[in-house]
Amino acid sequence: TTGALIVCKNDNAHIRIAEQIKEHSVTRRYLGIVKGIVKQDTGTIETTIGRHPVERKKMAVNVANGRRAVTHYQVLQRFSKHTYMEFKLETGRTHQIRIHLKYLGFPLVGDYLYNPDMEYISRQALHSCRLRFVHPITKERMEFRAPLPEDMQIPFQWDYGYEI
């Protein structure tokens, strides 16, 4: 995954950012390209997510001891074989967007961990485009945006099978 991320310089900052995430006051927006055509323009995916019962490096939905996970999505553009989407996290589970999209039947392009038959790109097509939170020390409202990487700027190419 490319894009913006929060890095805390000390334990105090980490605790305060973690509290904001727990309170759902941190805005995290992602852009992604999925395989297939998502018909619903907007929606919410709500499941539980936990460690995969057999493959310990993976996470999975609706497993024992799973924790609540909520992802809101909006379709930005549809192509002949793919859909360009925006995601807003309400919770922040490990691999949440990747797992939720696989669960819906629309895996992220290039997600080799959860969809080894994916093609066209050497990584999952997921980008953290915007982060908004309150600075843990100064209390100033902060917002950071990250421009799309080059390999996600030309999504129509995936419909025609061109390598990027």
CSV table of C-alpha atoms in Angstrom, one decimal:
chain,number,residue,atom,x,y,z
A,1,THR,CA,0.0,0.0,0.0
A,2,THR,CA,1.3,3.4,-0.9
A,3,GLY,CA,0.6,6.9,0.5
A,4,ALA,CA,0.2,8.7,3.7
A,5,LEU,CA,0.8,7.3,7.2
A,6,ILE,CA,1.1,8.5,10.7
A,7,VAL,CA,4.5,8.0,12.5
A,8,CYS,CA,4.6,8.7,16.2
A,9,LYS,CA,7.9,9.9,17.6
A,10,ASN,CA,7.3,8.8,21.2
A,11,ASP,CA,5.0,6.6,23.3
A,12,ASN,CA,2.9,9.6,24.5
A,13,ALA,CA,2.1,10.6,20.9
A,14,HIS,CA,1.3,7.0,20.0
A,15,ILE,CA,-1.1,6.7,22.9
A,16,ARG,CA,-2.9,9.9,21.9
A,17,ILE,CA,-3.2,8.9,18.2
A,18,ALA,CA,-4.4,5.4,19.2
A,19,GLU,CA,-7.1,7.0,21.3
A,20,GLN,CA,-8.2,9.1,18.3
A,21,ILE,CA,-8.4,6.0,16.1
A,22,LYS,CA,-10.4,4.2,18.8
A,23,GLU,CA,-12.8,7.1,19.0
A,24,HIS,CA,-13.1,7.1,15.2
A,25,SER,CA,-11.9,10.7,15.0
A,26,VAL,CA,-9.1,10.0,12.6
A,27,THR,CA,-10.1,10.3,8.9
A,28,ARG,CA,-8.4,7.6,6.7
A,29,ARG,CA,-9.3,7.6,3.0
A,30,TYR,CA,-7.9,5.2,0.5
A,31,LEU,CA,-8.2,4.8,-3.3
A,32,GLY,CA,-8.1,1.3,-4.9
A,33,ILE,CA,-8.7,-0.6,-8.0
A,34,VAL,CA,-10.6,-3.9,-7.8
A,35,LYS,CA,-11.1,-6.7,-10.2
A,36,GLY,CA,-14.7,-6.8,-11.5
A,37,ILE,CA,-17.5,-4.3,-11.8
A,38,VAL,CA,-19.0,-3.2,-8.5
A,39,LYS,CA,-22.7,-2.3,-9.3
A,40,GLN,CA,-23.7,-0.5,-6.1
A,41,ASP,CA,-22.4,3.1,-6.1
A,42,THR,CA,-21.9,3.3,-2.3
A,43,GLY,CA,-22.0,0.9,0.5
A,44,THR,CA,-20.7,-0.3,3.9
A,45,ILE,CA,-19.0,-3.6,4.6
A,46,GLU,CA,-19.4,-4.7,8.2
A,47,THR,CA,-17.9,-8.0,9.4
A,48,THR,CA,-15.6,-9.3,12.1
A,49,ILE,CA,-12.0,-9.8,11.2
A,50,GLY,CA,-9.4,-12.0,13.0
A,51,ARG,CA,-6.4,-14.2,12.4
A,52,HIS,CA,-7.0,-16.8,9.7
A,53,PRO,CA,-7.6,-20.2,11.5
A,54,VAL,CA,-5.1,-22.1,9.3
A,55,GLU,CA,-2.8,-19.6,7.4
A,56,ARG,CA,-1.4,-17.6,10.3
A,57,LYS,CA,0.1,-14.8,8.1
A,58,LYS,CA,-3.4,-14.0,6.8
A,59,MET,CA,-6.5,-12.4,8.4
A,60,ALA,CA,-10.1,-13.6,7.6
A,61,VAL,CA,-13.7,-12.5,8.1
A,62,ASN,CA,-16.1,-14.0,10.6
A,63,VAL,CA,-13.6,-16.1,12.5
A,64,ALA,CA,-13.7,-17.0,16.2
A,65,ASN,CA,-12.4,-14.1,18.3
A,66,GLY,CA,-12.7,-11.7,15.4
A,67,ARG,CA,-13.2,-8.0,16.0
A,68,ARG,CA,-15.7,-5.6,14.4
A,69,ALA,CA,-14.5,-4.1,11.1
A,70,VAL,CA,-16.4,-1.4,9.1
A,71,THR,CA,-15.4,-0.1,5.7
A,72,HIS,CA,-17.4,2.5,3.7
A,73,TYR,CA,-16.9,2.6,0.0
A,74,GLN,CA,-17.9,4.7,-3.0
A,75,VAL,CA,-17.4,3.8,-6.7
A,76,LEU,CA,-15.5,6.6,-8.5
A,77,GLN,CA,-15.3,5.0,-12.0
A,78,ARG,CA,-16.1,1.8,-13.7
A,79,PHE,CA,-14.1,0.3,-16.6
A,80,SER,CA,-14.8,-2.8,-18.6
A,81,LYS,CA,-13.1,-5.2,-16.2
A,82,HIS,CA,-12.2,-3.1,-13.1
A,83,THR,CA,-13.7,-0.6,-10.7
A,84,TYR,CA,-11.9,2.4,-9.2
A,85,MET,CA,-13.1,3.1,-5.7
A,86,GLU,CA,-12.6,5.2,-2.6
A,87,PHE,CA,-12.7,3.7,0.9
A,88,LYS,CA,-13.2,5.3,4.3
A,89,LEU,CA,-12.2,3.2,7.3
A,90,GLU,CA,-14.4,3.4,10.4
A,91,THR,CA,-12.3,0.8,12.2
A,92,GLY,CA,-8.7,-0.2,11.5
A,93,ARG,CA,-8.1,-3.9,11.4
A,94,THR,CA,-5.0,-5.4,9.8
A,95,HIS,CA,-5.6,-5.8,6.0
A,96,GLN,CA,-9.2,-4.6,6.5
A,97,ILE,CA,-9.8,-3.2,3.0
A,98,ARG,CA,-8.1,-6.1,1.3
A,99,ILE,CA,-10.1,-8.7,3.2
A,100,HIS,CA,-13.4,-6.9,2.9
A,101,LEU,CA,-13.0,-6.6,-0.9
A,102,LYS,CA,-12.2,-10.3,-1.2
A,103,TYR,CA,-15.2,-11.0,0.9
A,104,LEU,CA,-17.4,-9.0,-1.5
A,105,GLY,CA,-15.9,-10.9,-4.5
A,106,PHE,CA,-14.0,-7.9,-5.8
A,107,PRO,CA,-10.3,-8.4,-4.9
A,108,LEU,CA,-7.8,-5.6,-5.1
A,109,VAL,CA,-5.7,-5.7,-8.3
A,110,GLY,CA,-2.2,-7.0,-7.4
A,111,ASP,CA,-3.1,-8.4,-4.0
A,112,TYR,CA,-0.9,-11.5,-4.1
A,113,LEU,CA,-1.4,-12.5,-0.4
A,114,TYR,CA,-5.2,-12.8,-0.7
A,115,ASN,CA,-5.6,-13.4,-4.4
A,116,PRO,CA,-2.5,-15.0,-5.9
A,117,ASP,CA,-4.0,-15.1,-9.4
A,118,MET,CA,-4.0,-11.3,-9.7
A,119,GLU,CA,-2.3,-9.6,-12.5
A,120,TYR,CA,-0.9,-6.4,-14.1
A,121,ILE,CA,0.8,-4.7,-11.1
A,122,SER,CA,3.6,-5.7,-8.8
A,123,ARG,CA,1.7,-4.7,-5.6
A,124,GLN,CA,-1.9,-4.3,-4.4
A,125,ALA,CA,-3.6,-1.3,-6.0
A,126,LEU,CA,-4.3,0.5,-2.8
A,127,HIS,CA,-3.3,4.0,-1.8
A,128,SER,CA,-3.7,6.0,1.4
A,129,CYS,CA,-4.7,9.3,-0.1
A,130,ARG,CA,-5.8,11.3,2.9
A,131,LEU,CA,-5.2,11.4,6.7
A,132,ARG,CA,-6.8,13.9,9.1
A,133,PHE,CA,-6.3,13.9,12.8
A,134,VAL,CA,-5.5,16.2,15.8
A,135,HIS,CA,-1.8,16.6,16.5
A,136,PRO,CA,-1.2,14.7,19.8
A,137,ILE,CA,0.8,17.5,21.4
A,138,THR,CA,-0.2,20.9,19.8
A,139,LYS,CA,-3.9,19.9,19.4
A,140,GLU,CA,-3.8,21.4,15.9
A,141,ARG,CA,-6.0,19.8,13.3
A,142,MET,CA,-3.7,18.2,10.7
A,143,GLU,CA,-4.5,16.9,7.2
A,144,PHE,CA,-2.1,15.2,4.8
A,145,ARG,CA,-2.8,14.2,1.3
A,146,ALA,CA,-0.7,11.9,-0.9
A,147,PRO,CA,-0.9,12.0,-4.7
A,148,LEU,CA,-1.6,8.8,-6.6
A,149,PRO,CA,1.5,6.9,-7.6
A,150,GLU,CA,2.1,6.6,-11.3
A,151,ASP,CA,1.1,2.9,-11.5
A,152,MET,CA,-2.4,3.8,-10.4
A,153,GLN,CA,-2.9,6.9,-12.5
A,154,ILE,CA,-3.8,5.0,-15.7
A,155,PRO,CA,-6.4,2.4,-14.7
A,156,PHE,CA,-7.9,2.0,-18.2
A,157,GLN,CA,-4.6,0.2,-19.1
A,158,TRP,CA,-5.6,-2.8,-16.9
A,159,ASP,CA,-8.7,-3.4,-19.0
A,160,TYR,CA,-6.5,-4.0,-22.0
A,161,GLY,CA,-3.9,-6.1,-20.3
A,162,TYR,CA,-0.9,-3.7,-20.5
A,163,GLU,CA,1.8,-4.2,-18.0
A,164,ILE,CA,2.7,-1.0,-16.2
